Amino acid sequence: MCTSLIMHANDGSTLLARTMDWHPFGATVLTLPQQYQWRSVVNPQRTLINPYQVLGVGYNIPNLHVDIADGINEYGLAMQKLTFNQPNNPNSTFKLQTQQHKIQLAPFEVVTWFLGNCQSIADVITQLPKIQLIPDSNQKHNVLGQTLHYALTDSTGQFINLIPQNGQLIAVDNPIGVVTNAPDLDKEITKLDQFLDLTVPPTHLNAIAGDNFNGKKTMPGGFTPSARFIRATILKEHAIVPINEQANLIETWHILNSVTVPKSRQRSDTYTLYRSAVDLQSRRLYFQPYDAVGISVYDFPQS
């Protein structure tokens, strides 16, 4: 599950926000210092060093390393991981034979590495050929499962997804600014034609369609990936353009309300464990666990 979205404000600030919808795993706000050293669970013989400082939400795995689920680094690169509903055999995501000239990472380690080693999306794309994904079967490490994909943005405002494919990560531009768990972004965008007129030039900062909704369907309910994708996109279309970071946080949180998954006795123990957002301009992190009424604010630590 999980829903991510990007929202821009008139003053130039940008929020990358998300719901983390999963089984409980003890997520908390964490800081990785410059020159953080760690070893991948799939190649423990090699020491990895992250040059850049990171502020994020994740889990400090005992006797292993910090696992960042979403966050921002000192250069304003922001990244999130989400579960990925791989339609075919999940093993097609990986090449199981180690390629010694590459850096081996388990899928859950991707955000930790890229935020610690890249300054921008352009930098990320340059580094992609160096990475090999290797599955990790230890559920104590891999709390979100084997198949993940990733949402990224930086100070340029570009928004992309990283998709796993045959052991590699492929960069895909995302013009909508919303991500859920569906494997085919193009198909999700096609579904929007029933709800929005995507052929009209944008009318405001966060729009990808016009304001004419005549003859279009109303947004769906439910918590399927497609329903959440459509609902979050439509609400972005209707939203006012926030004037600054604080107003942006308020509008973004109201949109997240529409895709937040409550606890349910009729479903498994998956629900929205937390909601978080990072502002690319101020480097602040906003965090609200399920059982908290207010939003906690964390400033990026001084080097």
mmCIF file of C-alpha atoms in Angstrom:
data_model
loop_
_atom_site.group_PDB
_atom_site.id
_atom_site.type_symbol
_atom_site.label_atom_id
_atom_site.label_comp_id
_atom_site.label_asym_id
_atom_site.label_seq_id
_atom_site.Cartn_x
_atom_site.Cartn_y
_atom_site.Cartn_z
ATOM 1 C CA MET A 1 0.000 0.000 0.000
ATOM 2 C CA CYS A 2 1.234 3.617 0.594
ATOM 3 C CA THR A 3 0.496 6.838 -1.276
ATOM 4 C CA SER A 4 3.035 9.537 -2.141
ATOM 5 C CA LEU A 5 2.536 12.972 -3.642
ATOM 6 C CA ILE A 6 4.427 16.163 -4.374
ATOM 7 C CA MET A 7 2.952 19.626 -3.706
ATOM 8 C CA HIS A 8 4.403 23.018 -4.636
ATOM 9 C CA ALA A 9 3.765 26.403 -2.978
ATOM 10 C CA ASN A 10 3.877 29.891 -4.477
ATOM 11 C CA ASP A 11 6.974 30.828 -2.474
ATOM 12 C CA GLY A 12 9.009 28.057 -4.133
ATOM 13 C CA SER A 13 8.793 25.515 -1.335
ATOM 14 C CA THR A 14 7.999 21.904 -2.248
ATOM 15 C CA LEU A 15 6.722 19.067 -0.087
ATOM 16 C CA LEU A 16 7.221 15.376 -0.805
ATOM 17 C CA ALA A 17 4.656 13.646 1.386
ATOM 18 C CA ARG A 18 3.441 10.111 1.953
ATOM 19 C CA THR A 19 1.358 7.653 3.915
ATOM 20 C CA MET A 20 3.216 4.560 5.137
ATOM 21 C CA ASP A 21 0.637 1.792 4.971
ATOM 22 C CA TRP A 22 1.969 -1.519 6.267
ATOM 23 C CA HIS A 23 2.309 -3.885 9.206
ATOM 24 C CA PRO A 24 3.790 -2.229 12.331
ATOM 25 C CA PHE A 25 7.595 -2.117 12.304
ATOM 26 C CA GLY A 26 8.655 0.521 14.840
ATOM 27 C CA ALA A 27 9.252 3.420 12.458
ATOM 28 C CA THR A 28 10.821 6.537 13.976
ATOM 29 C CA VAL A 29 12.652 9.707 12.892
ATOM 30 C CA LEU A 30 16.369 9.061 12.329
ATOM 31 C CA THR A 31 19.500 10.973 11.326
ATOM 32 C CA LEU A 32 22.427 9.526 9.410
ATOM 33 C CA PRO A 33 25.622 11.571 9.793
ATOM 34 C CA GLN A 34 28.094 12.371 7.050
ATOM 35 C CA GLN A 35 30.461 9.470 6.350
ATOM 36 C CA TYR A 36 28.021 6.934 7.800
ATOM 37 C CA GLN A 37 29.533 3.466 7.375
ATOM 38 C CA TRP A 38 27.455 0.343 6.907
ATOM 39 C CA ARG A 39 27.377 -3.056 5.230
ATOM 40 C CA SER A 40 24.657 -4.327 2.947
ATOM 41 C CA VAL A 41 22.897 -7.455 4.118
ATOM 42 C CA VAL A 42 23.464 -8.997 0.662
ATOM 43 C CA ASN A 43 27.214 -8.204 0.539
ATOM 44 C CA PRO A 44 28.462 -7.944 4.137
ATOM 45 C CA GLN A 45 32.108 -8.162 3.073
ATOM 46 C CA ARG A 46 32.038 -4.669 1.558
ATOM 47 C CA THR A 47 31.921 -1.497 3.673
ATOM 48 C CA LEU A 48 29.738 1.239 2.219
ATOM 49 C CA ILE A 49 30.285 4.898 3.121
ATOM 50 C CA ASN A 50 27.584 7.560 2.752
ATOM 51 C CA PRO A 51 29.220 10.989 2.238
ATOM 52 C CA TYR A 52 26.006 12.958 2.831
ATOM 53 C CA GLN A 53 23.879 13.586 5.899
ATOM 54 C CA VAL A 54 20.295 12.306 5.885
ATOM 55 C CA LEU A 55 17.158 13.086 7.908
ATOM 56 C CA GLY A 56 14.374 10.569 7.505
ATOM 57 C CA VAL A 57 11.909 8.090 8.900
ATOM 58 C CA GLY A 58 12.802 4.443 9.240
ATOM 59 C CA TYR A 59 14.046 1.722 11.504
ATOM 60 C CA ASN A 60 17.388 1.053 13.177
ATOM 61 C CA ILE A 61 17.779 -2.662 12.485
ATOM 62 C CA PRO A 62 19.597 -4.363 15.403
ATOM 63 C CA ASN A 63 23.096 -5.581 14.512
ATOM 64 C CA LEU A 64 22.778 -4.333 10.945
ATOM 65 C CA HIS A 65 22.287 -0.677 9.934
ATOM 66 C CA VAL A 66 19.766 2.147 9.791
ATOM 67 C CA ASP A 67 17.002 1.575 7.241
ATOM 68 C CA ILE A 68 15.551 4.795 5.807
ATOM 69 C CA ALA A 69 12.031 4.478 4.353
ATOM 70 C CA ASP A 70 11.719 8.134 3.337
ATOM 71 C CA GLY A 71 13.702 11.292 3.910
ATOM 72 C CA ILE A 72 15.889 14.082 2.581
ATOM 73 C CA ASN A 73 19.610 14.734 2.441
ATOM 74 C CA GLU A 74 21.729 17.859 2.873
ATOM 75 C CA TYR A 75 21.441 18.733 -0.843
ATOM 76 C CA GLY A 76 17.646 18.596 -0.903
ATOM 77 C CA LEU A 77 17.300 15.231 -2.648
ATOM 78 C CA ALA A 78 14.185 13.553 -1.259
ATOM 79 C CA MET A 79 13.224 9.906 -1.695
ATOM 80 C CA GLN A 80 10.649 7.369 -0.534
ATOM 81 C CA LYS A 81 10.163 3.629 -0.918
ATOM 82 C CA LEU A 82 6.760 2.034 -1.516
ATOM 83 C CA THR A 83 5.601 -1.527 -1.970
ATOM 84 C CA PHE A 84 5.325 -2.517 -5.623
ATOM 85 C CA ASN A 85 2.577 -4.850 -6.865
ATOM 86 C CA GLN A 86 4.739 -6.837 -9.268
ATOM 87 C CA PRO A 87 2.307 -8.579 -11.659
ATOM 88 C CA ASN A 88 4.561 -11.487 -12.621
ATOM 89 C CA ASN A 89 7.066 -13.641 -10.783
ATOM 90 C CA PRO A 90 8.825 -11.331 -8.288
ATOM 91 C CA ASN A 91 12.114 -13.081 -9.075
ATOM 92 C CA SER A 92 12.063 -11.354 -12.484
ATOM 93 C CA THR A 93 12.948 -8.193 -10.577
ATOM 94 C CA PHE A 94 16.388 -9.581 -9.727
ATOM 95 C CA LYS A 95 19.541 -11.047 -11.201
ATOM 96 C CA LEU A 96 20.678 -13.542 -8.611
ATOM 97 C CA GLN A 97 24.255 -13.906 -9.874
ATOM 98 C CA THR A 98 26.461 -11.281 -8.228
ATOM 99 C CA GLN A 99 28.065 -8.776 -10.582
ATOM 100 C CA GLN A 100 31.314 -7.941 -8.813
ATOM 101 C CA HIS A 101 31.817 -4.570 -10.523
ATOM 102 C CA LYS A 102 28.529 -3.290 -9.092
ATOM 103 C CA ILE A 103 27.259 -2.298 -5.654
ATOM 104 C CA GLN A 104 24.894 -4.958 -4.321
ATOM 105 C CA LEU A 105 21.867 -3.704 -2.388
ATOM 106 C CA ALA A 106 18.749 -5.343 -1.047
ATOM 107 C CA PRO A 107 15.605 -3.482 -2.172
ATOM 108 C CA PHE A 108 15.002 -2.124 1.325
ATOM 109 C CA GLU A 109 18.491 -0.545 1.356
ATOM 110 C CA VAL A 110 18.079 1.543 -1.815
ATOM 111 C CA VAL A 111 16.837 4.751 -0.147
ATOM 112 C CA THR A 112 19.574 4.597 2.496
ATOM 113 C CA TRP A 113 22.255 4.357 -0.202
ATOM 114 C CA PHE A 114 20.963 6.938 -2.692
ATOM 115 C CA LEU A 115 20.206 9.628 -0.122
ATOM 116 C CA GLY A 116 23.659 9.101 1.336
ATOM 117 C CA ASN A 117 25.466 9.188 -2.016
ATOM 118 C CA CYS A 118 23.622 11.465 -4.480
ATOM 119 C CA GLN A 119 22.976 15.203 -4.651
ATOM 120 C CA SER A 120 20.190 15.305 -7.240
ATOM 121 C CA ILE A 121 18.015 13.239 -9.548
ATOM 122 C CA ALA A 122 20.584 13.743 -12.314
ATOM 123 C CA ASP A 123 23.178 12.299 -9.953
ATOM 124 C CA VAL A 124 20.872 9.355 -9.138
ATOM 125 C CA ILE A 125 20.390 8.530 -12.820
ATOM 126 C CA THR A 126 24.154 8.584 -13.348
ATOM 127 C CA GLN A 127 24.603 6.110 -10.490
ATOM 128 C CA LEU A 128 21.863 3.646 -11.518
ATOM 129 C CA PRO A 129 24.095 1.424 -13.702
ATOM 130 C CA LYS A 130 26.369 0.843 -10.698
ATOM 131 C CA ILE A 131 23.609 -0.763 -8.592
ATOM 132 C CA GLN A 132 22.528 -4.406 -8.553
ATOM 133 C CA LEU A 133 19.441 -5.451 -6.606
ATOM 134 C CA ILE A 134 19.750 -8.731 -4.687
ATOM 135 C CA PRO A 135 16.780 -10.185 -2.753
ATOM 136 C CA ASP A 136 16.971 -10.522 1.019
ATOM 137 C CA SER A 137 14.699 -13.199 2.462
ATOM 138 C CA ASN A 138 15.146 -12.206 6.116
ATOM 139 C CA GLN A 139 11.812 -10.694 7.111
ATOM 140 C CA LYS A 140 13.408 -9.059 10.171
ATOM 141 C CA HIS A 141 15.388 -6.882 7.751
ATOM 142 C CA ASN A 142 13.027 -6.660 4.835
ATOM 143 C CA VAL A 143 9.897 -5.469 6.612
ATOM 144 C CA LEU A 144 8.219 -4.045 3.483
ATOM 145 C CA GLY A 145 8.806 -7.122 1.315
ATOM 146 C CA GLN A 146 11.056 -7.878 -1.638
ATOM 147 C CA THR A 147 9.448 -5.824 -4.393
ATOM 148 C CA LEU A 148 9.650 -2.081 -3.871
ATOM 149 C CA HIS A 149 9.692 0.978 -6.079
ATOM 150 C CA TYR A 150 10.767 4.502 -5.239
ATOM 151 C CA ALA A 151 9.627 8.126 -5.561
ATOM 152 C CA LEU A 152 12.224 10.913 -5.880
ATOM 153 C CA THR A 153 12.351 14.658 -6.291
ATOM 154 C CA ASP A 154 14.930 17.434 -5.913
ATOM 155 C CA SER A 155 15.271 21.217 -6.030
ATOM 156 C CA THR A 156 14.566 21.265 -9.795
ATOM 157 C CA GLY A 157 11.005 20.078 -9.140
ATOM 158 C CA GLN A 158 11.480 16.981 -11.292
ATOM 159 C CA PHE A 159 9.582 13.949 -10.001
ATOM 160 C CA ILE A 160 10.503 10.395 -10.990
ATOM 161 C CA ASN A 161 9.882 6.789 -10.041
ATOM 162 C CA LEU A 162 12.591 4.145 -9.858
ATOM 163 C CA ILE A 163 11.257 0.767 -11.009
ATOM 164 C CA PRO A 164 13.054 -2.571 -10.409
ATOM 165 C CA GLN A 165 13.678 -4.575 -13.555
ATOM 166 C CA ASN A 166 15.964 -7.604 -13.918
ATOM 167 C CA GLY A 167 18.277 -6.549 -11.113
ATOM 168 C CA GLN A 168 18.449 -2.918 -12.258
ATOM 169 C CA LEU A 169 16.591 0.253 -11.343
ATOM 170 C CA ILE A 170 14.933 2.099 -14.223
ATOM 171 C CA ALA A 171 14.066 5.813 -13.983
ATOM 172 C CA VAL A 172 10.571 6.785 -15.153
ATOM 173 C CA ASP A 173 9.335 10.396 -15.304
ATOM 174 C CA ASN A 174 6.131 10.928 -13.353
ATOM 175 C CA PRO A 175 4.213 13.980 -14.661
ATOM 176 C CA ILE A 176 1.298 13.422 -12.258
ATOM 177 C CA GLY A 177 3.180 13.819 -8.989
ATOM 178 C CA VAL A 178 1.347 10.928 -7.298
ATOM 179 C CA VAL A 179 2.549 7.366 -6.638
ATOM 180 C CA THR A 180 0.823 4.329 -5.143
ATOM 181 C CA ASN A 181 1.697 0.651 -5.630
ATOM 182 C CA ALA A 182 0.476 -0.183 -9.129
ATOM 183 C CA PRO A 183 3.209 -1.548 -11.421
ATOM 184 C CA ASP A 184 2.306 0.323 -14.620
ATOM 185 C CA LEU A 185 2.277 4.136 -14.309
ATOM 186 C CA ASP A 186 1.077 4.610 -17.889
ATOM 187 C CA LYS A 187 -2.010 2.492 -17.222
ATOM 188 C CA GLU A 188 -2.751 4.456 -14.053
ATOM 189 C CA ILE A 189 -2.483 7.721 -15.999
ATOM 190 C CA THR A 190 -4.806 6.348 -18.693
ATOM 191 C CA LYS A 191 -7.434 5.659 -16.024
ATOM 192 C CA LEU A 192 -7.380 9.354 -15.127
ATOM 193 C CA ASP A 193 -9.026 10.180 -18.478
ATOM 194 C CA GLN A 194 -12.332 9.068 -16.944
ATOM 195 C CA PHE A 195 -11.991 11.718 -14.227
ATOM 196 C CA LEU A 196 -9.874 14.580 -15.649
ATOM 197 C CA ASP A 197 -9.224 16.297 -18.952
ATOM 198 C CA LEU A 198 -5.485 15.724 -19.272
ATOM 199 C CA THR A 199 -5.263 17.360 -22.715
ATOM 200 C CA VAL A 200 -5.834 20.900 -21.418
ATOM 201 C CA PRO A 201 -2.771 22.956 -20.325
ATOM 202 C CA PRO A 202 -2.394 23.197 -16.540
ATOM 203 C CA THR A 203 -4.336 25.970 -14.854
ATOM 204 C CA HIS A 204 -2.246 26.293 -11.702
ATOM 205 C CA LEU A 205 0.968 25.144 -10.059
ATOM 206 C CA ASN A 206 -0.037 21.634 -8.945
ATOM 207 C CA ALA A 207 -2.382 20.853 -11.849
ATOM 208 C CA ILE A 208 -2.010 18.466 -14.766
ATOM 209 C CA ALA A 209 -5.482 19.145 -16.237
ATOM 210 C CA GLY A 210 -8.079 21.842 -16.778
ATOM 211 C CA ASP A 211 -10.873 22.853 -14.432
ATOM 212 C CA ASN A 212 -13.713 21.498 -16.573
ATOM 213 C CA PHE A 213 -15.024 18.316 -14.952
ATOM 214 C CA ASN A 214 -18.287 18.163 -16.963
ATOM 215 C CA GLY A 215 -19.094 14.627 -18.043
ATOM 216 C CA LYS A 216 -16.355 13.103 -15.930
ATOM 217 C CA LYS A 217 -16.802 10.438 -13.278
ATOM 218 C CA THR A 218 -16.622 11.304 -9.605
ATOM 219 C CA MET A 219 -13.569 10.031 -7.755
ATOM 220 C CA PRO A 220 -13.731 6.443 -6.428
ATOM 221 C CA GLY A 221 -13.740 5.266 -2.839
ATOM 222 C CA GLY A 222 -11.790 2.332 -1.445
ATOM 223 C CA PHE A 223 -8.095 1.813 -0.802
ATOM 224 C CA THR A 224 -6.891 -0.032 -3.891
ATOM 225 C CA PRO A 225 -3.758 1.454 -5.499
ATOM 226 C CA SER A 226 -5.775 2.818 -8.430
ATOM 227 C CA ALA A 227 -8.484 4.325 -6.214
ATOM 228 C CA ARG A 228 -5.907 6.098 -4.056
ATOM 229 C CA PHE A 229 -3.965 7.270 -7.123
ATOM 230 C CA ILE A 230 -7.077 8.761 -8.722
ATOM 231 C CA ARG A 231 -8.365 10.304 -5.505
ATOM 232 C CA ALA A 232 -5.064 11.968 -4.587
ATOM 233 C CA THR A 233 -4.647 13.296 -8.130
ATOM 234 C CA ILE A 234 -8.137 14.777 -8.288
ATOM 235 C CA LEU A 235 -7.776 16.435 -4.896
ATOM 236 C CA LYS A 236 -4.473 17.972 -6.014
ATOM 237 C CA GLU A 237 -6.356 19.358 -9.021
ATOM 238 C CA HIS A 238 -9.028 20.941 -6.823
ATOM 239 C CA ALA A 239 -6.629 22.237 -4.176
ATOM 240 C CA ILE A 240 -5.768 25.890 -3.779
ATOM 241 C CA VAL A 241 -2.158 26.850 -4.468
ATOM 242 C CA PRO A 242 -0.538 27.221 -1.026
ATOM 243 C CA ILE A 243 1.262 30.496 -0.402
ATOM 244 C CA ASN A 244 4.135 29.067 1.652
ATOM 245 C CA GLU A 245 5.502 25.992 3.395
ATOM 246 C CA GLN A 246 3.063 26.105 6.320
ATOM 247 C CA ALA A 247 0.034 26.458 4.056
ATOM 248 C CA ASN A 248 1.440 23.713 1.838
ATOM 249 C CA LEU A 249 1.669 21.369 4.808
ATOM 250 C CA ILE A 250 -1.966 22.025 5.700
ATOM 251 C CA GLU A 251 -3.262 21.418 2.166
ATOM 252 C CA THR A 252 -1.091 18.347 1.702
ATOM 253 C CA TRP A 253 -2.251 16.817 4.985
ATOM 254 C CA HIS A 254 -5.881 17.267 3.965
ATOM 255 C CA ILE A 255 -5.170 15.395 0.727
ATOM 256 C CA LEU A 256 -3.435 12.634 2.685
ATOM 257 C CA ASN A 257 -6.568 12.371 4.826
ATOM 258 C CA SER A 258 -8.373 10.975 1.779
ATOM 259 C CA VAL A 259 -5.926 8.086 1.336
ATOM 260 C CA THR A 260 -5.078 7.363 4.986
ATOM 261 C CA VAL A 261 -5.961 3.769 5.867
ATOM 262 C CA PRO A 262 -7.525 3.291 9.331
ATOM 263 C CA LYS A 263 -7.198 0.170 11.428
ATOM 264 C CA SER A 264 -9.897 -2.364 10.647
ATOM 265 C CA ARG A 265 -11.006 -5.598 12.298
ATOM 266 C CA GLN A 266 -11.992 -6.917 8.840
ATOM 267 C CA ARG A 267 -8.543 -6.485 7.313
ATOM 268 C CA SER A 268 -5.050 -7.661 8.271
ATOM 269 C CA ASP A 269 -2.966 -5.533 10.627
ATOM 270 C CA THR A 270 -1.963 -3.187 7.788
ATOM 271 C CA TYR A 271 -2.944 0.457 8.182
ATOM 272 C CA THR A 272 -1.341 3.901 7.861
ATOM 273 C CA LEU A 273 1.466 3.560 10.403
ATOM 274 C CA TYR A 274 2.509 7.156 9.869
ATOM 275 C CA ARG A 275 2.344 10.132 7.555
ATOM 276 C CA SER A 276 5.436 12.137 6.764
ATOM 277 C CA ALA A 277 6.663 14.923 4.506
ATOM 278 C CA VAL A 278 9.909 16.749 3.796
ATOM 279 C CA ASP A 279 10.235 20.277 2.461
ATOM 280 C CA LEU A 280 12.972 20.588 -0.160
ATOM 281 C CA GLN A 281 13.670 24.235 0.588
ATOM 282 C CA SER A 282 13.850 24.261 4.395
ATOM 283 C CA ARG A 283 14.927 20.582 4.722
ATOM 284 C CA ARG A 284 12.318 20.155 7.484
ATOM 285 C CA LEU A 285 10.703 16.807 8.158
ATOM 286 C CA TYR A 286 7.098 16.481 9.314
ATOM 287 C CA PHE A 287 6.015 13.259 11.042
ATOM 288 C CA GLN A 288 2.706 12.008 12.414
ATOM 289 C CA PRO A 289 2.358 8.410 13.648
ATOM 290 C CA TYR A 290 -1.064 6.815 13.634
ATOM 291 C CA ASP A 291 -1.768 7.374 17.327
ATOM 292 C CA ALA A 292 -0.707 11.051 17.396
ATOM 293 C CA VAL A 293 -3.094 13.959 16.917
ATOM 294 C CA GLY A 294 -0.405 16.544 16.129
ATOM 295 C CA ILE A 295 2.429 16.717 13.614
ATOM 296 C CA SER A 296 6.009 16.725 14.907
ATOM 297 C CA VAL A 297 8.513 18.998 13.145
ATOM 298 C CA TYR A 298 12.220 18.180 12.789
ATOM 299 C CA ASP A 299 14.782 20.644 11.445
ATOM 300 C CA PHE A 300 17.664 19.293 9.414
ATOM 301 C CA PRO A 301 20.624 18.867 11.803
ATOM 302 C CA GLN A 302 23.614 21.159 11.510
ATOM 303 C CA SER A 303 26.733 19.458 10.148
#
